[in-house]
Coordinates of C-alpha atoms in Angstrom, one line a residue:
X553 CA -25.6 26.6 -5.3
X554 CA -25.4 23.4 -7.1
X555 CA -23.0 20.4 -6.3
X556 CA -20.4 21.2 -8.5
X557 CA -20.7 25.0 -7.7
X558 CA -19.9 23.9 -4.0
X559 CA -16.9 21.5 -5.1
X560 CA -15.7 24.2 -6.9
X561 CA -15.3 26.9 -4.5
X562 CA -14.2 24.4 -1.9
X563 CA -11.6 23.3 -4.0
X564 CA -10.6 26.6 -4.8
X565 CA -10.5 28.0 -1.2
X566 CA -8.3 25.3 -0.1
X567 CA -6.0 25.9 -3.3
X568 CA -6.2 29.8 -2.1
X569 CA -5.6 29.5 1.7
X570 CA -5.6 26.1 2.9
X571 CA -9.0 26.3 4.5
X572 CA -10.5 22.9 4.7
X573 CA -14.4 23.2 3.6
X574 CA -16.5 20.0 4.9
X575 CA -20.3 19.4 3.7
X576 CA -21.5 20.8 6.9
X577 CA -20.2 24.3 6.1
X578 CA -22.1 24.5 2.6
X579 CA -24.8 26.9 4.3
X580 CA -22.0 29.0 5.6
X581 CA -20.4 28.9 2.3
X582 CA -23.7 29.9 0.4
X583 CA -24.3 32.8 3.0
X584 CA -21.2 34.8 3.0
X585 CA -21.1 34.0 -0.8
X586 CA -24.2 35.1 -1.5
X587 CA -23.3 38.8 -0.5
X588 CA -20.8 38.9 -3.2
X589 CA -23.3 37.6 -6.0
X590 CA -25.7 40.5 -5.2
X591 CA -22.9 43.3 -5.2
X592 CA -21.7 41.9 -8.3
X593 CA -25.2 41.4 -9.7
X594 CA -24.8 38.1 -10.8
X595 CA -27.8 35.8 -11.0
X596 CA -26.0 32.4 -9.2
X597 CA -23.1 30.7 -8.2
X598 CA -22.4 29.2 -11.5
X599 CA -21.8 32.5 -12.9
X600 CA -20.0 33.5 -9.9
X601 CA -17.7 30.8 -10.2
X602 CA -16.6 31.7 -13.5
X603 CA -16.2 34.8 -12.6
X604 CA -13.6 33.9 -10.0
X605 CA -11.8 31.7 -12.0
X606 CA -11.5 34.1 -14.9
X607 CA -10.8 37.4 -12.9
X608 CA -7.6 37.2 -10.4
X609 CA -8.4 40.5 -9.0
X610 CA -11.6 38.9 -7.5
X611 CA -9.6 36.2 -5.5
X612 CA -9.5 38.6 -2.5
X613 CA -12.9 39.5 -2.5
X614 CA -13.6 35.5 -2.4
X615 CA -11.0 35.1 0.7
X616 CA -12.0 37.9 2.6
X617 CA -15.7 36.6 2.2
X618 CA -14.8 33.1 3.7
X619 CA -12.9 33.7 6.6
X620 CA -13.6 33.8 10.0
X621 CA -12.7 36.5 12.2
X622 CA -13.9 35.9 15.9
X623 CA -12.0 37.5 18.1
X624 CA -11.7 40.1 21.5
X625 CA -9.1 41.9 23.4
X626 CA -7.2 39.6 26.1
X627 CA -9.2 36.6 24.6
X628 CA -7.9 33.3 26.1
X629 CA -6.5 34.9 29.1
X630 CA -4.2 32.1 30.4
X631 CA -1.7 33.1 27.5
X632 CA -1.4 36.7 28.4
X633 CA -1.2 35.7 32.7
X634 CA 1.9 33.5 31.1
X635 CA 3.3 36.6 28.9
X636 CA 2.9 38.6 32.1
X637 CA 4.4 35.9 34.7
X638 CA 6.8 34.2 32.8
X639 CA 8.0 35.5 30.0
X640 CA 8.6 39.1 30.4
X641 CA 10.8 38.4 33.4
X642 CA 12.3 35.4 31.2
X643 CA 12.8 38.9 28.4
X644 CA 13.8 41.0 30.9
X645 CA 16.5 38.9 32.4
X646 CA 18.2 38.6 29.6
X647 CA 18.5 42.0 28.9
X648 CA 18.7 41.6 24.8
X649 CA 17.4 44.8 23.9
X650 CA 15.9 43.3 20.5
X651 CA 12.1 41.6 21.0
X652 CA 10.1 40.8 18.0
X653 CA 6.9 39.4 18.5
X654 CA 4.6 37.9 15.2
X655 CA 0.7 38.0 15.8
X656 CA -0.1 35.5 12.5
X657 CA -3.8 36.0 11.8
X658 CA -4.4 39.5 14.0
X659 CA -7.8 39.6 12.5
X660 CA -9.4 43.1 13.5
X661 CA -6.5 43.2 15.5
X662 CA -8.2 42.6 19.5
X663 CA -4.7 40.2 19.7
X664 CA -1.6 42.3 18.6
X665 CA -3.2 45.4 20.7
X666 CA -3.6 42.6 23.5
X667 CA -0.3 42.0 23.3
X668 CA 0.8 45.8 23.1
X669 CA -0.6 46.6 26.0
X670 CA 1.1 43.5 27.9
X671 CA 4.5 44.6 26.6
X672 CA 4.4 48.4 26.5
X673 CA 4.7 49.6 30.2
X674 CA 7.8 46.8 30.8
X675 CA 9.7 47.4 27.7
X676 CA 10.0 51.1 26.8
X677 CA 10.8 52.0 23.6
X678 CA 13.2 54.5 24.8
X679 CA 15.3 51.5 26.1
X680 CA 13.7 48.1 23.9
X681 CA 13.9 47.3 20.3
X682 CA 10.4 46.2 20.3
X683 CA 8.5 45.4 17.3
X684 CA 4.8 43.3 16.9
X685 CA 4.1 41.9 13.5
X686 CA 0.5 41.4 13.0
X687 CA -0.6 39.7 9.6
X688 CA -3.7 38.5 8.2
X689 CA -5.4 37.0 5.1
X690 CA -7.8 38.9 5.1
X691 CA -7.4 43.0 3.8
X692 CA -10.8 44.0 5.1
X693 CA -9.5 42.9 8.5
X694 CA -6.7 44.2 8.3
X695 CA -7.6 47.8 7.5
X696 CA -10.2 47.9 10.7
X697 CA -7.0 46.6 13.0
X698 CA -4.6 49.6 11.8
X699 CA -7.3 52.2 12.5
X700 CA -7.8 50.7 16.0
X701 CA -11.3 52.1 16.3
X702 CA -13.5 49.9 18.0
X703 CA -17.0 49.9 19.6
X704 CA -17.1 50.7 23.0
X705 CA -18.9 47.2 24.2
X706 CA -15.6 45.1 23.1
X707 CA -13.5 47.2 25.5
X708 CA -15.6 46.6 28.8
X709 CA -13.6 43.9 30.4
X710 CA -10.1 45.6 30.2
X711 CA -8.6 46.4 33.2
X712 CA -8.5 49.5 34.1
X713 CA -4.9 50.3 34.1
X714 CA -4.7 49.8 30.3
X715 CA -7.9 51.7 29.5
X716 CA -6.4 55.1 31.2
X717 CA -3.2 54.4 29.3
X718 CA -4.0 53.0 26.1
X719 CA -7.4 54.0 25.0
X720 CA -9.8 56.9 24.4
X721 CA -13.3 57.6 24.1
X722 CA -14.1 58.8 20.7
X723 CA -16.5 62.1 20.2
X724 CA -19.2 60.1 20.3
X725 CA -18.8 58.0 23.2
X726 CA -19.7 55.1 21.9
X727 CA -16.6 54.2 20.2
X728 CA -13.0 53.9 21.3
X729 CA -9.4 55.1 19.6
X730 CA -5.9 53.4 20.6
X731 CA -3.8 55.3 21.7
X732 CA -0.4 56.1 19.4
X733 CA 2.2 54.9 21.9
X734 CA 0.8 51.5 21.5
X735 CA -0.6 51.9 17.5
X736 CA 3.3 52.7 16.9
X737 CA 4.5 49.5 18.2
X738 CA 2.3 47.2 15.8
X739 CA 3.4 46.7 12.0
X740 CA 0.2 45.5 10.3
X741 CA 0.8 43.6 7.0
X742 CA -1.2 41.0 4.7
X743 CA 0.0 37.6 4.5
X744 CA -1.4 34.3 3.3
X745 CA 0.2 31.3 5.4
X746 CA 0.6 29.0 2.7
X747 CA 2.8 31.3 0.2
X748 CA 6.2 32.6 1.2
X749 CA 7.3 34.6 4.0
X750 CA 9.0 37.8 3.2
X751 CA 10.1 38.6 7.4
X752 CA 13.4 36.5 8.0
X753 CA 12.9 36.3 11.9
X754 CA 13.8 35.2 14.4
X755 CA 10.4 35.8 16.5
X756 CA 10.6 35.5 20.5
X757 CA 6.8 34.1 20.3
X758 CA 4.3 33.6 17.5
X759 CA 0.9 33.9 18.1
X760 CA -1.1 31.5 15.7
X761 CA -4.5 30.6 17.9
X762 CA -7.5 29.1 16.3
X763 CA -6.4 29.4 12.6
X764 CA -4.6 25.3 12.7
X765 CA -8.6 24.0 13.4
X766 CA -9.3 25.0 9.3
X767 CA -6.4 23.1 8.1
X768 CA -5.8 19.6 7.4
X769 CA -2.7 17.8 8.9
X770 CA -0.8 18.3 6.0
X771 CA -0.9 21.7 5.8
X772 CA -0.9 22.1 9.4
X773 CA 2.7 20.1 9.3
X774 CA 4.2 22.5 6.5
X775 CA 3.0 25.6 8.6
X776 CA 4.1 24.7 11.9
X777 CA 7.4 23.5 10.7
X778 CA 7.5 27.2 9.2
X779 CA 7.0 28.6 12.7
X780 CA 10.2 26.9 13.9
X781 CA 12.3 27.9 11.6
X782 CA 11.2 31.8 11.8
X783 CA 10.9 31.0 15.8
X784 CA 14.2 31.8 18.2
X785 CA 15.4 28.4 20.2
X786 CA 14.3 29.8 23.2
X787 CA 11.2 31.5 21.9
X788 CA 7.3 30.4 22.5
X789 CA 4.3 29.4 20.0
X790 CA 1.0 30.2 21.5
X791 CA -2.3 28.1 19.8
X792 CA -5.6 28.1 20.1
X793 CA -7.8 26.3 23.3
X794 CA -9.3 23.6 20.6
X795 CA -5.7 23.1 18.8
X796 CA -3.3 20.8 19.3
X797 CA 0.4 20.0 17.8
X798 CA 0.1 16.2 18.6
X799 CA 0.7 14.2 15.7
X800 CA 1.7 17.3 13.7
X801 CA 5.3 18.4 15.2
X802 CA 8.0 16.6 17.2
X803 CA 10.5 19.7 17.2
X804 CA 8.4 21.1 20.1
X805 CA 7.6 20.5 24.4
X806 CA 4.7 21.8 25.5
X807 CA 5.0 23.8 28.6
X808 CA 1.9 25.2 29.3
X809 CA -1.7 25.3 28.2
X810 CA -1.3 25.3 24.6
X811 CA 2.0 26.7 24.9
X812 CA 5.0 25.4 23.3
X813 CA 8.3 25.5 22.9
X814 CA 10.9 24.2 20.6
X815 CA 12.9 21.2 22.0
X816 CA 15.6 21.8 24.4
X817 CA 14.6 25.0 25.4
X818 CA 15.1 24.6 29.0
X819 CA 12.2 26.7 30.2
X820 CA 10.2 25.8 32.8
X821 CA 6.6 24.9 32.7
X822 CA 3.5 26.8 33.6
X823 CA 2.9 28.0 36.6
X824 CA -0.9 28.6 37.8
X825 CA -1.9 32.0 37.3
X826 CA -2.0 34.3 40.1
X827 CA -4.7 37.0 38.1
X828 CA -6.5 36.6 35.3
X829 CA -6.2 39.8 32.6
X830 CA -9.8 39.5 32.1
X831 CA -10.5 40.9 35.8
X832 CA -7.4 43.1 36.7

């Protein structure tokens, strides 16, 4: 990978997706790359990225390639304690009916199933208008997350009341299926964040954790700014642990540990958690 091959693709991922790609990440870059060459039997990156730039139906092969997709079921706990202890009586309180709930990069879809299983047993469908929304960049991702077959390892810290209820052991045993009363309540769907939105909203909480750390303020501001007009005024926008929306919104408090709402909400702050999901 030469210089300019690496300015190239670097350019061309943050044209794509927004995805900010430093010096440091050139090995990356080269690595997950370098699959592509060999399946397309091209001898290096110079030929590769002509081959990108003159064939459109390869831009999704380059995106899938380059993003990350590190996630797990009830990872960063504190937000789902929250879901459990404040907002859900907050929902149920107000007795709306209508809850719509956007996870915005679901990866292999560990989050929106996270948040299914948070939801399901205190908003029946019977009785709830309940609808997740979980998009991602990336197709390849996206395909795993709608199947909702995972390896039997990523499930061992759930607690136990949502493995009876929401999971079974595949054939196999080593492998686990979701069940279909929580597979039903999760729309899967691939967006990219930087072109236009087809949902109109409102959401009641958007999920966007650990996606804002690839972005540069400036497309960091156009996103978030995004989020509140799609979010309801008294709705909540969850981040990741390393994120922050200092210096990148004013129309939001924070409340919580990277949990926001927009101004003049009137919600309360966090509370301490009583439990943590991870050991229920």
């Amino acid at each position: 990978m030469t210089k300019a091959d690496f300015e190239f693709i670097r350019s061309l991922a943050y044209e794509n997706t927004g995805i900010v790609l430093p010096e440091r990440k050139k090995h990356m870059v080269y690595s997950r790359l370098s699959r592509r060459l060999r399946q397309l039997n091209l001898k290096d990156f110079t030929q590769y990225c002509s081959f990108v730039s003159n064939t459109p139906d390869e831009r999704i092969h380059f995106i899938n390639a380059l993003t990350t997709n590190l996630t797990a079921f009830f990872r960063e706990g504190h937000h789902f304690d929250y879901l459990e202890q404040v907002v859900i009586p907050e929902w149920q309180r107000k007795n709306k009916k209508r809850l719509r709930v956007w996870s915005s990069a679901c990866s292999t879809g560990e989050e929106p199933y996270s948040i299914a299983m948070t939801l399901e047993k205190h908003f029946p469908i019977s009785q709830w208008d309940l609808k997740i929304l979980a998009t991602d960049l990336d197709t390849n991702v996206l395909e795993k997350a709608s199947i909702g077959n995972y390896s039997r390892d990523s499930v061992t810290n759930l607690p136990a009341r949502y493995l009876d209820k929401y999971v079974r052991h595949t054939a196999d045993n080593q492998h686990i299926q979701m069940r279909s009363n929580i597979q039903k309540m999760i729309h899967f769907k691939q967006l990219n964040l930087l072109e236009k939105w087809p949902m109109n909203g409102p959401f009641d909480a958007i999920f966007c954790r650990n996606v804002l750390i690839y972005f540069d303020n400036e497309t960091k501001q156009k996103i978030i700014a995004k989020f509140r007009k799609m979010l309801s005024p008294q709705g909540y926008l969850f981040i990741g642990h390393s994120e922050t929306l200092v210096n990148i919104s004013e129309e939001f408090d924070l409340i919580g540990q990277t949990i926001y709402r927009p101004l003049g909400h009137g919600g309360k702050k966090l509370a301490k958690p009583k439990f943590s999901a991870h050991h229920l």
